DNA sequence: CGGACTGTTGAGAAATTTCAATGTTGGTGG
DNA sequence: CCACCAACATTGAAATTTCTCAACAGTCCG
């Protein structure tokens, strides 16, 4: 599964288009402009650092397959994951304007990405006002997801925090067709969840047991099975408003 | 101090320009384009809600004077502040593309804002590629600040969280000339700080006492006096990298 | 002067972490 | 195919941090 040529770029941006289309109209030309901007496809193995904080950046990565995290490491060795990315997400589009990132980006699983050179993206910002706004929009949805994480980590108790994160992933994976009725594949460890929720892995383990005992959801064998989504949403105080999934016209 | 005509718009965007100029070149035309986009100046009194979550938005607000918070309220009455804004910040520029916000925006103090109609801003995104990128950039800095808050709230203990928030405000206020050598005016309550740090106001009070006892800083009479910034930064593990203050060329 | 909000302090309760031990699983080399 | 290893998951008990509840002091404003 080595790197391959940019043959079926069609597939590469399919999940991105699946996310953008329902929210705003996207012309065939715009889809083509995106597709033509991919310079390279790259694979990373699980646990690989993809972008290190501070590195100068000259391209941005669209996640095609796998799970990616943005995270920071603290002096005492603790790690905080700020956002978990799913296929169809740009993982470091922020770097287009920031020129560097203040955080790391790492593969949680083995991962495939499509590379968009900043030169191409910059050309889009100069010539394609609408498409450019859609890219901006996608960074704003990231920001919104991150704000919801502040609420979780700041105010929700451990059980609700985990429930909320899994509700969010459920919905985000549904949008790109990677979830089914009753759950989704989630090849992460409990330690990953603890880093995303600001808890210890021991406590995540206990809370997962509670969720199981309460017949809310089961996380086992890299799969989340949701037993009662309505009740789970209530426990998490989850509403998908902050994902901005509804249509907004150009 | 009622609403006034858009006379000296010069002053209105001065803090914004003070923040943008050191980071990227900004032409006189661009400054003028911004200045001419202001449709109205508006004052809010302390504790007023300025934008309610979900409201359709048709303009964005530049904070001219005072402190503003973005926050969400939870079912149990708790509140989480996601970002505290200082003069020169757009407080809801995200709404330009999102069309609504998923959180509330409220005045922490009495506040003056300049209103930018979305029609004007949209014209900028269509005709002024560079200026448009600078607006995008400013939303990305918001996102970066919010990510740092995730780290604080997720991984730092109470003392470091408060220290970090106050370090950040110190630096952000310095940039716009609202801080002096040894501190800055901060007309917020301990309860505001607790809402921004995910703590209770009782615990914030105790931690402020510790910071005082350790000769790190004093927060009294609506003023933060920093006694030992270097040591404070160490306690907070603060680095201003995430504020993207350095120059990045167009 | 009286409220109302804000700040301060103490004591006990609750949530979460830490430390430590043990179980489970999947992959790898012999 | 099996034994073994490393990573991951699970559980208990004690320690720690933070919260809750409650009382009281200070300050500002009308």
Coordinates of C-alpha atoms (C1' of nucleotides) in Angstrom, one line a residue:
Chain A
X1 CA 0.0 0.0 0.0
X2 CA 2.7 2.4 -1.0
X3 CA 2.2 5.9 -2.3
X4 CA 0.5 6.0 -5.7
X5 CA 0.0 8.3 -8.6
X6 CA -2.8 10.8 -8.6
X7 CA -4.9 8.5 -10.8
X8 CA -8.4 8.2 -9.4
X9 CA -8.4 11.7 -7.7
X10 CA -12.1 11.2 -8.0
X11 CA -12.2 9.1 -5.0
X12 CA -9.7 11.3 -3.1
X13 CA -12.0 14.3 -2.8
X14 CA -15.3 12.4 -2.8
X15 CA -15.8 12.6 1.0
X16 CA -14.9 16.3 0.9
X17 CA -17.6 16.9 -1.7
X18 CA -20.0 14.7 0.2
X19 CA -19.6 17.1 3.1
X20 CA -19.7 20.4 1.1
X21 CA -22.5 19.6 -1.3
X22 CA -25.4 19.4 1.1
X23 CA -24.4 22.7 2.7
X24 CA -23.8 24.9 -0.4
X25 CA -23.9 24.5 -4.1
X26 CA -20.7 23.4 -5.6
X27 CA -20.3 23.7 -9.4
X28 CA -18.7 21.0 -11.5
X29 CA -15.9 23.5 -12.3
X30 CA -15.3 24.0 -8.6
X31 CA -15.1 20.3 -8.0
X32 CA -12.7 20.1 -10.9
X33 CA -10.6 22.9 -9.5
X34 CA -10.2 21.1 -6.2
X35 CA -9.5 17.8 -7.9
X36 CA -6.8 19.3 -10.1
X37 CA -5.1 20.9 -7.1
X38 CA -4.1 17.6 -5.6
X39 CA -0.4 17.1 -6.2
X40 CA 0.3 13.9 -4.4
X41 CA -1.2 11.1 -2.4
X42 CA 0.6 9.9 0.7
X43 CA 0.2 7.2 3.3
X44 CA 1.2 7.4 6.9
X45 CA 1.3 4.5 9.3
X46 CA -0.5 4.6 12.6
X47 CA 1.0 6.8 15.3
X48 CA 3.1 8.8 12.8
X49 CA 3.5 12.5 13.3
X50 CA 2.4 14.2 10.1
X51 CA 3.0 17.8 11.0
X52 CA 5.2 19.0 13.8
X53 CA 4.3 22.3 15.5
X54 CA 6.3 25.2 14.1
X55 CA 7.4 23.5 10.8
X56 CA 7.0 25.8 7.8
X57 CA 4.2 24.5 5.6
X58 CA 3.9 24.6 1.9
X59 CA 0.9 22.3 1.4
X60 CA -2.2 21.2 3.2
X61 CA -3.5 17.7 3.6
X62 CA -7.0 16.4 2.9
X63 CA -7.7 13.2 4.9
X64 CA -8.8 10.5 2.6
X65 CA -8.8 7.5 4.8
X66 CA -8.2 6.9 8.5
X67 CA -8.3 9.0 11.7
X68 CA -6.0 11.9 12.4
X69 CA -5.6 14.1 15.6
X70 CA -4.4 17.6 16.2
X71 CA -2.7 17.7 19.6
X72 CA -0.3 19.4 21.8
X73 CA 2.2 17.8 24.2
X74 CA 2.8 19.4 27.6
X75 CA 6.0 19.5 29.7
X76 CA 4.9 16.7 32.0
X77 CA 4.3 14.4 29.2
X78 CA 0.5 14.8 29.0
X79 CA -1.1 15.2 25.7
X80 CA -4.3 17.0 24.7
X81 CA -6.0 16.2 21.5
X82 CA -7.9 19.2 20.2
X83 CA -9.8 17.7 17.3
X84 CA -10.2 14.3 15.8
X85 CA -10.4 14.4 12.0
X86 CA -12.4 12.0 9.8
X87 CA -12.1 11.4 6.1
X88 CA -13.0 14.4 4.0
X89 CA -11.5 16.8 6.5
X90 CA -8.6 19.1 5.8
X91 CA -6.3 18.4 8.7
X92 CA -4.1 21.5 8.3
X93 CA -5.8 23.9 6.0
X94 CA -5.3 26.5 8.8
X95 CA -1.6 26.3 7.8
X96 CA -2.4 27.9 4.4
X97 CA -2.6 31.3 6.1
X98 CA -0.9 30.7 9.4
X99 CA 2.2 29.4 7.5
X100 CA 3.0 27.1 10.4
X101 CA 0.9 25.4 13.0
X102 CA 1.1 25.8 16.7
X103 CA 0.2 22.2 17.3
X104 CA 1.1 18.8 16.0
X105 CA -0.9 16.6 13.6
X106 CA -0.6 12.9 13.9
X107 CA -2.1 9.7 12.5
X108 CA -4.2 7.8 15.0
X109 CA -4.6 4.9 12.6
X110 CA -2.9 4.2 9.3
X111 CA -3.9 7.0 7.0
X112 CA -4.1 8.2 3.4
X113 CA -4.0 11.9 2.6
X114 CA -4.2 14.0 -0.6
X115 CA -1.7 16.9 -0.7
X116 CA -2.8 20.3 -1.9
X117 CA 0.2 22.6 -2.5
X118 CA -0.3 26.1 -1.1
X119 CA 0.5 27.6 -4.4
X120 CA -2.6 25.9 -5.8
X121 CA -4.8 26.9 -2.9
X122 CA -3.5 30.4 -3.0
X123 CA -4.5 30.6 -6.7
X124 CA -8.0 29.4 -5.6
X125 CA -8.2 32.2 -3.1
X126 CA -7.3 34.7 -5.8
X127 CA -9.5 33.5 -8.6
X128 CA -12.4 31.5 -7.1
X129 CA -14.1 33.6 -4.6
X130 CA -16.9 31.2 -3.9
X131 CA -14.8 28.1 -3.6
X132 CA -12.4 30.1 -1.5
X133 CA -15.2 30.9 0.9
X134 CA -16.0 27.3 1.1
X135 CA -12.5 26.5 2.2
X136 CA -12.8 29.3 4.8
X137 CA -16.1 27.8 5.9
X138 CA -14.5 24.5 6.5
X139 CA -11.9 26.1 8.8
X140 CA -14.8 27.8 10.6
X141 CA -16.5 24.4 11.2
X142 CA -13.3 23.2 12.7
X143 CA -13.3 26.2 15.0
X144 CA -16.9 25.4 16.0
X145 CA -16.0 21.8 16.8
X146 CA -13.1 23.0 18.9
X147 CA -15.4 25.4 20.8
X148 CA -17.7 22.6 21.6
X149 CA -14.7 20.7 22.9
X150 CA -14.0 23.6 25.2
X151 CA -17.5 23.2 26.6
X152 CA -17.1 19.5 27.0
X153 CA -13.8 19.6 28.7
X154 CA -14.6 22.7 30.8
X155 CA -18.1 21.9 32.0
X156 CA -19.3 18.3 31.3
X157 CA -18.5 15.5 33.7
X158 CA -16.5 12.5 32.5
X159 CA -19.5 10.4 31.4
X160 CA -21.0 13.2 29.4
X161 CA -17.7 14.2 27.8
X162 CA -17.1 10.7 26.4
X163 CA -20.8 10.4 25.3
X164 CA -20.5 13.8 23.6
X165 CA -17.4 12.9 21.7
X166 CA -18.9 9.6 20.5
X167 CA -22.1 11.3 19.5
X168 CA -20.1 13.8 17.5
X169 CA -18.1 11.2 15.7
X170 CA -21.2 9.2 15.0
X171 CA -22.8 12.2 13.2
X172 CA -19.7 13.3 11.4
X173 CA -19.1 9.7 10.1
X174 CA -22.7 9.4 9.1
X175 CA -22.3 12.5 6.9
X176 CA -19.5 10.8 4.9
X177 CA -21.2 7.4 4.8
X178 CA -18.8 5.8 7.3
X179 CA -21.4 4.9 9.9
X180 CA -24.4 2.6 9.8
X181 CA -27.6 2.7 11.7
X182 CA -26.3 1.4 15.0
X183 CA -22.7 2.4 15.1
X184 CA -19.4 2.9 13.4
X185 CA -15.8 1.6 13.2
X186 CA -13.5 3.5 15.6
X187 CA -10.0 2.0 15.7
X188 CA -8.8 4.2 18.5
X189 CA -7.6 3.2 22.0
X190 CA -9.1 4.2 25.3
X191 CA -6.0 6.3 25.8
X192 CA -6.8 8.2 22.6
X193 CA -10.2 8.9 24.0
X194 CA -8.7 10.1 27.2
X195 CA -6.4 12.5 25.4
X196 CA -9.3 13.9 23.5
X197 CA -11.5 14.3 26.6
X198 CA -8.9 15.6 29.1
X199 CA -9.3 12.5 31.3
X200 CA -7.1 9.6 32.3
X201 CA -7.4 6.4 30.4
X202 CA -8.3 4.6 33.6
X203 CA -11.2 6.8 34.1
X204 CA -12.3 6.6 30.5
X205 CA -12.3 2.8 31.0
X206 CA -14.6 3.1 34.0
X207 CA -17.0 5.5 32.1
X208 CA -17.1 3.2 29.1
X209 CA -18.2 0.5 31.5
X210 CA -20.9 2.7 32.8
X211 CA -22.1 3.5 29.3
X212 CA -22.2 -0.2 28.6
X213 CA -24.0 -1.0 31.9
X214 CA -26.6 1.7 31.1
X215 CA -27.1 0.2 27.7
X216 CA -26.1 3.4 26.0
X217 CA -23.3 2.2 23.9
X218 CA -20.6 -0.4 23.6
X219 CA -17.0 0.4 22.5
X220 CA -15.3 -2.9 21.8
X221 CA -13.1 -4.4 19.1
X222 CA -12.5 -1.0 17.5
X223 CA -16.2 -0.5 17.0
X224 CA -18.8 1.8 18.7
X225 CA -22.2 0.3 18.9
X226 CA -24.9 2.8 19.8
X227 CA -27.7 1.1 21.7
X228 CA -29.9 4.2 22.4
X229 CA -28.8 7.3 20.5
X230 CA -31.6 9.4 21.9
X231 CA -30.7 8.7 25.5
X232 CA -27.0 9.0 24.7
X233 CA -27.6 12.5 23.3
X234 CA -29.5 13.4 26.4
X235 CA -26.7 12.2 28.6
X236 CA -24.2 14.2 26.5
X237 CA -26.4 17.2 26.0
X238 CA -25.6 16.8 22.4
X239 CA -27.1 18.8 19.6
X240 CA -25.6 18.8 16.1
X241 CA -26.2 22.5 15.6
X242 CA -22.5 23.3 15.9
X243 CA -21.6 21.1 13.0
X244 CA -23.5 23.4 10.6
X245 CA -24.8 20.6 8.5
X246 CA -27.8 22.4 7.1
X247 CA -28.0 24.1 3.7
X248 CA -26.8 27.7 3.5
X249 CA -27.1 29.2 0.0
X250 CA -24.3 31.0 -1.7
Chain B
X1 CA -22.3 58.0 25.3
X2 CA -25.2 57.0 23.0
X3 CA -24.7 55.7 19.5
X4 CA -23.0 58.1 17.2
X5 CA -22.6 58.6 13.5
X6 CA -19.7 57.0 11.7
X7 CA -17.7 60.1 12.0
X8 CA -14.2 59.3 13.2
X9 CA -14.2 55.7 11.8
X10 CA -10.5 56.3 12.0
X11 CA -10.4 55.4 15.6
X12 CA -12.8 52.6 15.1
X13 CA -10.6 50.3 13.2
X14 CA -7.3 51.6 14.7
X15 CA -6.8 48.6 17.0
X16 CA -7.7 46.2 14.2
X17 CA -5.0 47.8 12.0
X18 CA -2.6 47.8 14.9
X19 CA -3.0 44.0 15.1
X20 CA -2.9 43.3 11.4
X21 CA -0.1 45.6 10.3
X22 CA 2.8 43.9 12.2
X23 CA 1.8 40.6 10.8
X24 CA 1.2 41.4 7.1
X25 CA 1.4 44.4 4.9
X26 CA -1.9 46.3 4.6
X27 CA -2.2 48.9 1.9
X28 CA -3.8 52.3 2.4
X29 CA -6.6 51.2 0.0
X30 CA -7.2 48.1 2.1
X31 CA -7.4 50.1 5.3
X32 CA -9.8 52.4 3.5
X33 CA -11.9 49.5 2.3
X34 CA -12.3 48.4 5.8
X35 CA -13.0 51.8 7.2
X36 CA -15.7 52.4 4.5
X37 CA -17.4 49.1 5.4
X38 CA -18.4 50.2 8.8
X39 CA -22.1 51.0 8.7
X40 CA -22.8 51.9 12.3
X41 CA -21.4 52.2 15.7
X42 CA -23.2 50.7 18.6
X43 CA -22.8 50.6 22.4
X44 CA -23.9 47.8 24.7
X45 CA -24.0 48.0 28.4
X46 CA -22.3 45.5 30.6
X47 CA -23.8 42.0 30.7
X48 CA -25.9 42.5 27.6
X49 CA -26.3 39.6 25.2
X50 CA -25.1 40.9 21.8
X51 CA -25.7 37.8 19.7
X52 CA -27.9 34.9 20.6
X53 CA -27.1 31.4 19.4
X54 CA -29.0 30.6 16.3
X55 CA -30.0 34.1 15.4
X56 CA -29.6 34.8 11.6
X57 CA -26.8 37.3 11.2
X58 CA -26.5 40.0 8.6
X59 CA -23.5 41.9 9.9
X60 CA -20.4 41.3 12.0
X61 CA -19.1 43.3 14.9
X62 CA -15.6 44.7 15.5
X63 CA -15.0 45.3 19.1
X64 CA -13.8 48.9 19.6
X65 CA -13.8 49.2 23.3
X66 CA -14.5 46.9 26.3
X67 CA -14.4 43.1 26.8
X68 CA -16.7 40.6 25.1
X69 CA -17.1 36.9 25.6
X70 CA -18.3 34.1 23.4
X71 CA -20.1 31.5 25.6
X72 CA -22.5 28.7 25.8
X73 CA -25.0 28.0 28.6
X74 CA -25.6 24.4 29.7
X75 CA -28.8 22.9 30.9
X76 CA -27.8 22.9 34.6
X77 CA -27.2 26.7 34.4
X78 CA -23.4 26.5 34.1
X79 CA -21.7 28.7 31.5
X80 CA -18.5 28.2 29.6
X81 CA -16.8 31.1 28.0
X82 CA -14.9 30.0 24.9
X83 CA -13.0 33.2 24.2
X84 CA -12.6 36.6 25.7
X85 CA -12.3 39.3 23.1
X86 CA -10.3 42.5 23.4
X87 CA -10.6 45.7 21.3
X88 CA -9.6 45.2 17.7
X89 CA -11.1 41.7 17.6
X90 CA -14.0 40.8 15.3
X91 CA -16.3 39.0 17.8
X92 CA -18.6 37.3 15.2
X93 CA -16.8 37.3 11.9
X94 CA -17.3 33.6 11.9
X95 CA -21.0 34.4 11.3
X96 CA -20.2 35.9 7.9
X97 CA -20.0 32.4 6.4
X98 CA -21.8 30.3 9.1
X99 CA -24.9 32.6 8.7
X100 CA -25.6 32.0 12.4
X101 CA -23.5 31.3 15.4
X102 CA -23.8 28.2 17.6
X103 CA -22.9 30.2 20.7
X104 CA -23.9 33.5 22.4
X105 CA -21.8 36.6 22.4
X106 CA -22.1 38.9 25.3
X107 CA -20.6 42.1 26.7
X108 CA -18.6 41.5 29.8
X109 CA -18.2 45.2 30.4
X110 CA -19.8 48.2 28.7
X111 CA -18.8 47.9 25.1
X112 CA -18.5 49.8 21.8
X113 CA -18.6 48.0 18.5
X114 CA -18.4 48.9 14.9
X115 CA -20.8 47.1 12.6
X116 CA -19.7 45.6 9.2
X117 CA -22.7 44.6 7.1
X118 CA -22.2 41.2 5.5
X119 CA -23.0 42.7 2.1
X120 CA -19.9 44.9 2.5
X121 CA -17.8 42.0 3.8
X122 CA -19.0 39.7 1.0
X123 CA -18.0 42.3 -1.5
X124 CA -14.5 42.3 0.0
X125 CA -14.3 38.5 -0.3
X126 CA -15.2 38.9 -4.0
X127 CA -13.0 41.7 -4.9
X128 CA -10.1 42.0 -2.4
X129 CA -8.4 38.6 -2.3
X130 CA -5.6 39.7 0.0
X131 CA -7.7 41.6 2.5
X132 CA -10.1 38.7 2.4
X133 CA -7.3 36.4 3.4
X134 CA -6.5 38.7 6.3
X135 CA -10.1 38.4 7.5
X136 CA -9.8 34.6 7.1
X137 CA -6.5 34.8 9.0
X138 CA -8.1 36.6 11.9
X139 CA -10.7 33.8 12.3
X140 CA -7.9 31.3 12.3
X141 CA -6.2 33.1 15.1
X142 CA -9.4 32.9 17.0
X143 CA -9.4 29.2 16.4
X144 CA -5.8 28.9 17.6
X145 CA -6.7 30.8 20.8
X146 CA -9.6 28.4 21.3
X147 CA -7.4 25.4 20.8
X148 CA -5.0 26.7 23.5
X149 CA -8.1 27.0 25.7
X150 CA -8.8 23.3 25.1
X151 CA -5.3 22.5 26.4
X152 CA -5.7 24.7 29.4
X153 CA -9.1 23.4 30.4
X154 CA -8.2 19.8 29.5
X155 CA -4.8 19.4 31.0
X156 CA -3.6 22.3 33.2
X157 CA -4.4 22.5 36.8
X158 CA -6.5 25.3 38.2
X159 CA -3.5 27.6 39.1
X160 CA -1.9 27.2 35.6
X161 CA -5.2 27.7 33.9
X162 CA -5.7 31.1 35.5
X163 CA -2.1 32.0 35.0
X164 CA -2.3 31.1 31.4
X165 CA -5.5 33.1 30.7
X166 CA -4.0 36.1 32.3
X167 CA -0.7 35.7 30.4
X168 CA -2.7 35.6 27.2
X169 CA -4.7 38.7 28.0
X170 CA -1.5 40.5 29.0
X171 CA 0.1 39.8 25.6
X172 CA -3.0 40.4 23.6
X173 CA -3.6 43.7 25.3
X174 CA 0.0 44.7 24.8
X175 CA -0.3 44.3 21.1
X176 CA -3.1 46.9 21.0
X177 CA -1.5 49.2 23.5
X178 CA -3.9 48.5 26.3
X179 CA -1.3 47.1 28.8
X180 CA 1.7 48.8 30.4
X181 CA 4.9 47.3 31.7
X182 CA 3.5 45.7 34.8
X183 CA -0.1 44.9 34.1
X184 CA -3.4 45.9 32.6
X185 CA -7.0 46.9 33.4
X186 CA -9.3 44.0 33.6
X187 CA -12.8 44.9 34.7
X188 CA -14.0 41.3 35.0
X189 CA -15.3 39.4 38.0
X190 CA -13.8 36.3 39.5
X191 CA -16.9 34.6 38.3
X192 CA -16.1 35.6 34.7
X193 CA -12.7 34.1 35.1
X194 CA -14.2 30.9 36.4
X195 CA -16.5 30.7 33.4
X196 CA -13.5 31.1 31.1
X197 CA -11.4 28.5 32.9
X198 CA -14.0 25.8 33.6
X199 CA -13.6 26.3 37.4
X200 CA -15.9 27.5 40.2
X201 CA -15.6 31.1 41.3
X202 CA -14.7 29.9 44.8
X203 CA -11.7 28.0 43.5
X204 CA -10.7 30.9 41.3
X205 CA -10.6 33.0 44.4
X206 CA -8.3 30.6 46.1
X207 CA -6.0 30.3 43.2
X208 CA -5.8 34.1 42.9
X209 CA -4.8 34.2 46.5
X210 CA -2.1 31.6 45.8
X211 CA -0.8 33.7 42.8
X212 CA -0.7 36.7 45.1
X213 CA 1.0 34.8 47.9
X214 CA 3.6 33.6 45.5
X215 CA 4.2 37.1 44.2
X216 CA 3.2 36.2 40.7
X217 CA 0.4 38.6 40.1
X218 CA -2.3 40.5 41.9
X219 CA -5.8 40.9 40.5
X220 CA -7.6 43.6 42.4
X221 CA -9.7 46.6 41.7
X222 CA -10.3 45.6 38.1
X223 CA -6.6 45.5 37.5
X224 CA -4.0 42.8 37.0
X225 CA -0.6 43.6 38.2
X226 CA 2.0 41.2 37.0
X227 CA 4.9 40.9 39.5
X228 CA 7.0 38.3 37.8
X229 CA 6.0 37.6 34.2
X230 CA 8.8 35.1 33.6
X231 CA 7.9 33.0 36.5
X232 CA 4.2 33.4 35.7
X233 CA 4.8 32.1 32.2
X234 CA 6.6 29.1 33.6
X235 CA 3.8 28.3 36.0
X236 CA 1.3 28.6 33.1
X237 CA 3.6 26.9 30.5
X238 CA 2.8 29.9 28.4
X239 CA 4.3 30.7 25.0
X240 CA 2.8 33.2 22.7
X241 CA 3.5 31.1 19.6
X242 CA -0.2 30.4 19.2
X243 CA -1.1 34.0 18.8
X244 CA 0.8 34.3 15.5
X245 CA 2.2 37.7 16.2
X246 CA 5.2 37.5 14.0
X247 CA 5.3 38.9 10.4
X248 CA 4.1 36.6 7.6
X249 CA 4.5 38.1 4.2
X250 CA 1.7 38.2 1.7
Chain C
dC1 C1' -28.7 53.4 54.7
dG2 C1' -30.0 49.3 52.3
dG3 C1' -29.5 46.1 48.9
dA4 C1' -27.2 43.5 45.5
dC5 C1' -23.4 41.9 43.8
dT6 C1' -18.7 40.5 44.6
dG7 C1' -15.0 38.5 47.2
dT8 C1' -13.2 35.5 51.1
dT9 C1' -12.8 31.6 54.0
dG10 C1' -13.8 27.0 56.2
dA11 C1' -15.3 22.3 56.3
dG12 C1' -16.9 18.3 54.2
dA13 C1' -18.3 15.9 49.9
dA14 C1' -17.6 14.4 45.3
dA15 C1' -15.2 13.5 41.1
dT16 C1' -11.1 12.2 39.2
dT17 C1' -6.3 10.8 39.4
dT18 C1' -2.6 7.9 40.8
dC19 C1' -0.5 3.7 41.7
dA20 C1' -0.4 -0.9 41.3
dA21 C1' -1.7 -5.4 40.0
dT22 C1' -3.8 -8.5 36.8
dG23 C1' -6.3 -9.9 32.6
dT24 C1' -6.8 -9.9 27.5
dT25 C1' -5.6 -9.7 22.7
dG26 C1' -3.3 -9.7 18.5
dG27 C1' 0.9 -10.2 16.1
dT28 C1' 5.4 -12.4 15.4
dG29 C1' 9.2 -15.5 15.2
dG30 C1' 10.6 -20.1 16.0
Chain D
dC1 C1' 0.8 -24.1 15.4
dC2 C1' 2.3 -22.3 19.6
dA3 C1' 4.7 -19.5 22.9
dC4 C1' 5.7 -15.1 23.9
dC5 C1' 5.7 -10.2 23.9
dA6 C1' 3.9 -5.7 23.9
dA7 C1' 0.2 -2.9 23.9
dC8 C1' -4.2 -2.4 25.6
dA9 C1' -8.0 -3.0 29.0
dT10 C1' -9.8 -3.8 33.6
dT11 C1' -10.2 -3.4 38.5
dG12 C1' -9.3 -1.9 43.5
dA13 C1' -7.8 1.3 46.9
dA14 C1' -5.9 5.4 48.4
dA15 C1' -4.6 10.2 47.4
dT16 C1' -5.6 14.6 45.4
dT17 C1' -8.0 18.2 43.3
dT18 C1' -11.9 20.6 42.9
dC19 C1' -16.6 21.4 44.1
dT20 C1' -20.5 22.4 47.2
dC21 C1' -22.5 24.5 50.8
dA22 C1' -22.6 28.0 54.0
dA23 C1' -21.4 32.0 56.4
dC24 C1' -19.7 36.4 56.4
dA25 C1' -17.1 40.8 54.8
dG26 C1' -16.4 44.4 51.5
dT27 C1' -17.9 47.7 48.0
dC28 C1' -20.7 50.2 45.0
dC29 C1' -24.9 52.6 43.9
dG30 C1' -29.3 54.6 44.2

